[in-house]
């Protein structure tokens, strides 16, 4: 059985969907602070597969231990974590506690049960700035915010854990900018409140929930002055987890992998593509740069291809098509859906 922490979240539900399609038996754990039971109900409906769900917080160590006692878990895909850069600056203690202590609890319980295969959700935010592009896994690591620092600290913890016991098999996945939605239009990004990230904000402008987009600066040294990022389709990202999981189940070791397309797009290019896809005008105003933003960040994804046999296949157009379908079908995300909001233990 595979334990997926944060399995009801944006990355989690797309990864759980693919794991179920691949025939894995799943145990999903989520504290539902930033996810919805509706996504789990849809997962059951769409896959018609059985899986187990626990409404548990990783900070509740005894509840976590019970899950390992009740299920024969062979590996863990660890996605649970708070992930907003801006929020982490306002609430650093919550971020360090939730992300780091949660991971420590998980690793301690795994060790206790002799389970030493782990896929960890990290982020390109650990690369900080001043790296040359495209960025490779051995680039200089630094970060300017508590969210990124929590990821960096966890990567170091996992490095020390592996050094102490070479039987561990750990894949650290550094996500670039995950966007888009499952092609069914049933699963997608459902940020609470005002979206921090570009794509959900743009799609909310397109559907009329938001008036206009604020473009954070157009005086960067990029082709059109706006920020350039490596947007990666959520379904490609999920596939990267499948490849990483099969790799860690076969061998031991610790490796970090960039999950990006290797291609950067600017804010204005995203706006233009989204307008093409949606047929809507996306009004925007250029405002000052956002603190902590860097000019450009895009991946050299060749290591994931060479070692995991993974590469992203979908381009920006398809990311916008799928994001727009999700937005149209679910104007309020998973809220106000007509399914019962009950906890399902199957
Ligand atoms: C993308 C570009 C903004 C919003 C963050 C986290 C990273 C990861 C993904 C978790 C930038 C511009 C954005 C807006 C804008 N999260 N922008 N107006 O900052 O690259 O990465 O999210 O792992 O860790 O750091 O993504 O989508 O916020 O910004 O102009 O309203 O869009 O300046 O150039 P970012 P983003």
XYZ file of C-alpha atoms and ligand atoms in Angstrom:
382
model
C 0.000 0.000 0.000
C 1.137 3.564 -0.716
C 0.452 6.277 1.836
C -0.205 9.690 0.249
C -0.060 12.560 2.742
C -1.968 15.631 1.557
C -3.710 13.319 -0.901
C -6.837 15.484 -1.136
C -4.968 18.634 -2.176
C -4.292 20.042 -5.644
C -1.130 17.979 -6.253
C -2.415 15.187 -4.015
C -5.673 14.419 -5.806
C -4.042 14.407 -9.238
C -1.251 12.140 -7.973
C -3.710 9.833 -6.157
C -5.776 9.563 -9.348
C -2.771 8.401 -11.339
C -1.563 6.057 -8.592
C -4.997 4.393 -8.560
C -4.954 4.138 -12.363
C -1.536 2.475 -12.097
C -3.090 -0.127 -9.797
C -1.524 0.960 -6.526
C -3.480 0.425 -3.300
C -3.769 3.779 -1.543
C -4.134 5.171 1.937
C -4.837 8.914 1.746
C -4.197 11.118 4.751
C -5.262 14.754 4.821
C -6.125 17.316 7.522
C -8.408 19.167 5.063
C -7.126 22.615 6.030
C -6.508 23.432 2.371
C -8.471 20.752 0.520
C -11.993 19.449 0.181
C -13.731 16.148 0.796
C -15.504 16.737 -2.490
C -12.278 15.984 -4.358
C -12.139 12.613 -2.559
C -15.774 11.886 -3.403
C -15.061 12.645 -7.058
C -11.939 10.441 -6.930
C -14.093 7.529 -5.774
C -16.705 8.210 -8.444
C -14.263 8.625 -11.334
C -11.918 5.729 -10.538
C -14.518 3.359 -9.019
C -11.569 2.092 -6.997
C -11.383 1.400 -3.296
C -8.926 3.312 -1.158
C -8.696 4.316 2.475
C -8.987 7.877 3.758
C -7.941 9.223 7.142
C -8.793 12.746 8.282
C -5.581 13.108 10.270
C -3.044 15.885 10.848
C 0.629 14.858 10.691
C 1.132 16.764 13.951
C -1.050 14.117 15.641
C 1.697 11.498 15.975
C -0.437 8.858 17.693
C -3.116 9.070 15.001
C -0.388 8.808 12.387
C 1.063 5.733 14.115
C -2.398 4.138 14.137
C -2.537 4.456 10.345
C 0.748 2.569 10.015
C -0.494 -0.029 12.503
C -3.724 -0.577 10.569
C -2.217 -0.700 7.064
C 0.651 -2.552 5.409
C 2.365 0.496 3.948
C 5.353 -0.005 1.622
C 6.168 3.597 0.659
C 5.059 7.155 1.321
C 4.374 10.022 -1.098
C 4.617 13.026 1.213
C 2.753 16.024 -0.209
C 1.148 17.464 2.927
C 2.364 20.953 3.713
C 1.486 24.635 3.817
C 2.679 26.232 0.597
C 1.970 29.943 0.308
C 5.080 32.132 0.232
C 3.215 35.249 1.323
C 1.361 33.479 4.146
C 4.618 31.945 5.384
C 6.092 35.421 5.851
C 3.080 36.389 7.989
C 2.889 33.086 9.953
C 6.400 31.572 10.067
C 5.838 29.466 13.209
C 2.807 27.722 11.689
C 4.848 26.945 8.549
C 7.862 25.577 10.418
C 5.685 23.558 12.773
C 3.321 22.156 10.172
C 5.900 21.412 7.476
C 8.943 20.402 9.530
C 7.424 18.759 12.623
C 4.860 17.035 10.437
C 7.672 15.580 8.325
C 9.717 14.612 11.401
C 6.694 12.769 12.838
C 6.190 10.977 9.547
C 9.839 9.907 9.212
C 10.004 8.742 12.845
C 6.912 6.585 12.407
C 8.197 5.252 9.071
C 11.482 4.306 10.759
C 9.602 2.623 13.607
C 7.729 0.437 11.106
C 10.799 -0.175 8.958
C 9.402 1.719 5.954
C 12.211 3.554 4.210
C 10.864 4.586 0.789
C 9.818 8.214 0.523
C 8.883 10.668 -2.251
C 9.044 14.221 -0.895
C 7.314 17.272 -2.359
C 9.850 20.087 -2.521
C 9.883 23.257 -4.615
C 11.991 25.263 -7.025
C 11.757 27.989 -4.435
C 14.801 26.352 -2.780
C 16.906 27.672 -5.658
C 16.487 31.299 -4.576
C 17.984 33.832 -6.948
C 21.321 34.395 -8.789
C 21.356 30.937 -10.358
C 22.047 30.721 -14.068
C 19.180 29.405 -16.186
C 18.160 26.700 -16.858
C 18.654 25.671 -13.235
C 20.058 22.207 -12.475
C 19.702 20.135 -9.281
C 23.231 21.027 -8.142
C 22.595 24.776 -8.360
C 23.140 26.885 -5.269
C 20.305 26.477 -2.763
C 19.006 29.501 -0.877
C 15.645 30.945 -0.044
C 14.134 34.202 1.110
C 10.958 33.067 2.856
C 9.852 30.676 5.634
C 7.968 28.420 3.185
C 11.060 27.912 1.050
C 13.242 27.598 4.143
C 10.970 24.877 5.539
C 11.497 22.921 2.306
C 15.245 23.494 2.444
C 15.416 22.365 6.073
C 13.418 19.224 5.293
C 15.729 18.432 2.373
C 18.674 18.661 4.805
C 16.874 16.468 7.358
C 16.283 13.837 4.678
C 19.945 14.071 3.644
C 21.062 13.438 7.239
C 18.532 10.606 7.604
C 19.896 8.913 4.501
C 23.523 9.393 5.686
C 22.565 7.686 8.976
C 20.923 4.723 7.246
C 21.712 4.000 3.591
C 18.743 1.625 3.363
C 16.486 4.655 2.870
C 15.313 5.409 -0.647
C 14.313 9.043 -1.013
C 13.276 11.075 -4.070
C 13.079 14.834 -3.533
C 10.885 16.402 -6.239
C 11.445 20.115 -6.816
C 8.275 21.408 -8.473
C 8.485 24.441 -10.690
C 5.100 26.101 -11.246
C 2.288 23.522 -11.226
C -0.794 24.740 -13.131
C -3.768 23.394 -15.043
C -6.256 20.683 -14.158
C -7.287 17.133 -14.950
C -8.714 16.914 -18.485
C -12.064 15.677 -17.064
C -12.661 19.139 -15.560
C -13.467 17.362 -12.270
C -10.236 18.184 -10.427
C -8.257 21.396 -10.284
C -6.696 24.148 -8.244
C -9.101 25.557 -5.666
C -7.223 28.229 -3.709
C -8.912 29.514 -0.559
C -9.640 33.249 -0.855
C -7.653 35.478 -3.212
C -5.232 33.398 -5.296
C -1.544 34.162 -4.725
C -0.493 32.425 -7.919
C -0.792 33.735 -11.453
C -2.795 31.028 -13.234
C -5.740 30.745 -10.826
C -5.917 34.545 -10.649
C -5.958 34.853 -14.447
C -8.695 32.222 -14.737
C -10.789 34.015 -12.102
C -10.444 37.256 -14.102
C -11.481 35.395 -17.260
C -14.636 34.048 -15.613
C -15.454 37.436 -14.045
C -14.811 36.641 -10.376
C -11.952 39.184 -10.361
C -11.942 42.557 -12.133
C -8.381 42.670 -13.343
C -4.948 41.171 -12.903
C -2.128 43.110 -11.278
C 1.115 42.327 -13.103
C 3.913 42.544 -10.557
C 6.495 44.530 -12.495
C 7.452 44.812 -16.157
C 11.014 46.031 -15.683
C 12.754 42.684 -15.199
C 15.591 41.741 -17.546
C 13.362 39.318 -19.469
C 12.106 39.327 -23.070
C 9.085 41.477 -22.242
C 10.057 42.759 -18.797
C 7.611 40.530 -16.879
C 8.512 37.529 -14.725
C 9.367 34.280 -16.507
C 8.477 30.931 -14.914
C 8.508 27.236 -15.832
C 4.807 26.324 -15.754
C 4.202 22.569 -15.647
C 0.884 20.801 -16.240
C -0.396 19.164 -13.050
C -0.892 15.870 -14.896
C 2.750 15.856 -16.011
C 3.737 16.654 -12.443
C 1.627 13.760 -11.130
C 3.304 11.411 -13.618
C 6.658 12.505 -12.213
C 5.552 11.114 -8.825
C 4.628 7.768 -10.366
C 8.067 7.511 -11.970
C 9.819 8.570 -8.756
C 7.799 6.057 -6.720
C 8.677 3.110 -8.951
C 12.318 4.213 -8.839
C 12.513 4.330 -5.019
C 10.734 0.964 -4.742
C 13.532 -0.619 -6.787
C 16.639 0.868 -5.160
C 17.979 2.852 -2.212
C 19.650 6.257 -2.320
C 18.697 9.926 -2.122
C 18.230 12.076 -5.234
C 16.653 15.456 -6.009
C 14.860 15.986 -9.329
C 13.582 19.098 -11.102
C 9.994 18.650 -12.252
C 9.641 21.355 -14.870
C 9.257 21.572 -18.641
C 12.572 23.359 -19.224
C 10.681 26.200 -20.948
C 9.940 29.584 -19.369
C 6.918 31.745 -20.128
C 6.420 35.380 -19.112
C 3.353 36.775 -17.374
C 2.278 38.545 -20.573
C 2.666 35.307 -22.561
C 0.441 33.493 -20.041
C -2.164 36.260 -20.311
C -2.094 36.126 -24.127
C -2.409 32.341 -24.220
C -5.255 32.356 -21.706
C -7.097 34.997 -23.773
C -6.680 32.819 -26.873
C -7.974 29.747 -25.059
C -10.889 31.392 -23.220
C -11.887 33.967 -25.847
C -11.977 36.470 -22.950
C -9.989 39.668 -22.486
C -7.858 39.622 -19.340
C -7.628 43.247 -18.203
C -4.410 43.989 -16.309
C -2.451 46.804 -14.722
C 1.300 46.890 -14.316
C 2.148 47.547 -10.658
C 5.312 47.389 -8.563
C 7.305 44.185 -8.252
C 6.194 41.734 -5.534
C 8.694 41.301 -2.685
C 10.767 38.153 -3.072
C 10.006 37.677 -6.767
C 12.868 36.895 -9.126
C 13.114 37.739 -12.831
C 13.156 34.237 -14.203
C 13.247 30.635 -13.101
C 13.032 27.615 -15.357
C 14.341 24.083 -15.066
C 16.911 21.867 -16.646
C 14.738 18.708 -16.343
C 17.283 16.333 -17.933
C 18.141 14.446 -14.719
C 14.514 13.322 -14.251
C 14.535 12.141 -17.857
C 17.840 10.307 -17.577
C 17.176 8.653 -14.192
C 13.397 8.365 -14.002
C 12.483 8.263 -17.686
C 10.139 11.219 -17.080
C 9.585 14.350 -19.096
C 6.766 16.854 -19.286
C 4.620 16.515 -22.406
C 2.000 19.274 -22.188
C 2.632 22.867 -23.235
C 1.225 26.179 -22.022
C -1.756 26.106 -24.405
C -2.993 22.789 -22.972
C -2.330 24.006 -19.413
C -4.616 26.987 -20.098
C -7.258 24.841 -21.861
C -7.496 22.494 -18.874
C -7.357 25.317 -16.317
C -10.166 27.114 -18.138
C -12.369 23.974 -18.349
C -11.935 23.448 -14.595
C -12.741 27.107 -13.881
C -15.873 27.061 -16.041
C -17.145 23.770 -14.590
C -16.341 24.756 -11.005
C -16.644 28.545 -10.569
C -16.417 28.070 -6.788
C -13.870 25.285 -6.840
C -15.139 22.287 -4.850
C -17.489 24.423 -2.762
C -21.310 24.318 -3.110
C -21.039 20.967 -4.788
C -24.078 18.773 -4.341
C -22.241 15.879 -2.730
C -22.567 14.985 0.944
C -19.703 16.439 2.968
C -19.165 13.321 5.010
C -15.931 11.625 5.959
C -15.541 8.410 4.004
C -13.522 5.559 5.389
C -13.485 2.780 2.813
C 4.349 33.614 -11.195
C 4.661 34.932 -11.920
C 4.719 36.829 -10.451
C 0.437 36.647 -9.433
C 5.216 30.439 -6.197
C 5.991 29.863 -5.058
C 6.529 28.515 -5.436
C 5.403 27.626 -5.907
C 4.630 28.270 -7.021
C 4.789 26.215 -4.063
C 5.637 35.821 -11.150
C 3.575 36.954 -11.448
C 1.680 36.375 -9.969
C -0.223 37.869 -9.774
C 1.645 38.451 -11.182
N 4.553 27.300 -4.820
N 2.268 37.268 -10.833
N 0.416 38.728 -10.643
O 5.974 33.152 -7.352
O 6.862 31.765 -9.314
O 6.064 30.627 -7.277
O 4.179 29.555 -6.544
O 5.621 25.357 -4.234
O 7.136 27.946 -4.312
O 7.104 30.724 -4.836
O 4.415 31.720 -8.754
O 2.216 32.116 -9.735
O 2.883 33.431 -7.667
O 3.972 33.942 -9.862
O 2.197 39.250 -11.969
O -1.349 38.173 -9.305
O 3.456 35.674 -12.048
O 5.367 38.075 -10.264
O 6.462 36.487 -12.092
P 5.905 31.927 -8.190
P 3.279 32.807 -8.956
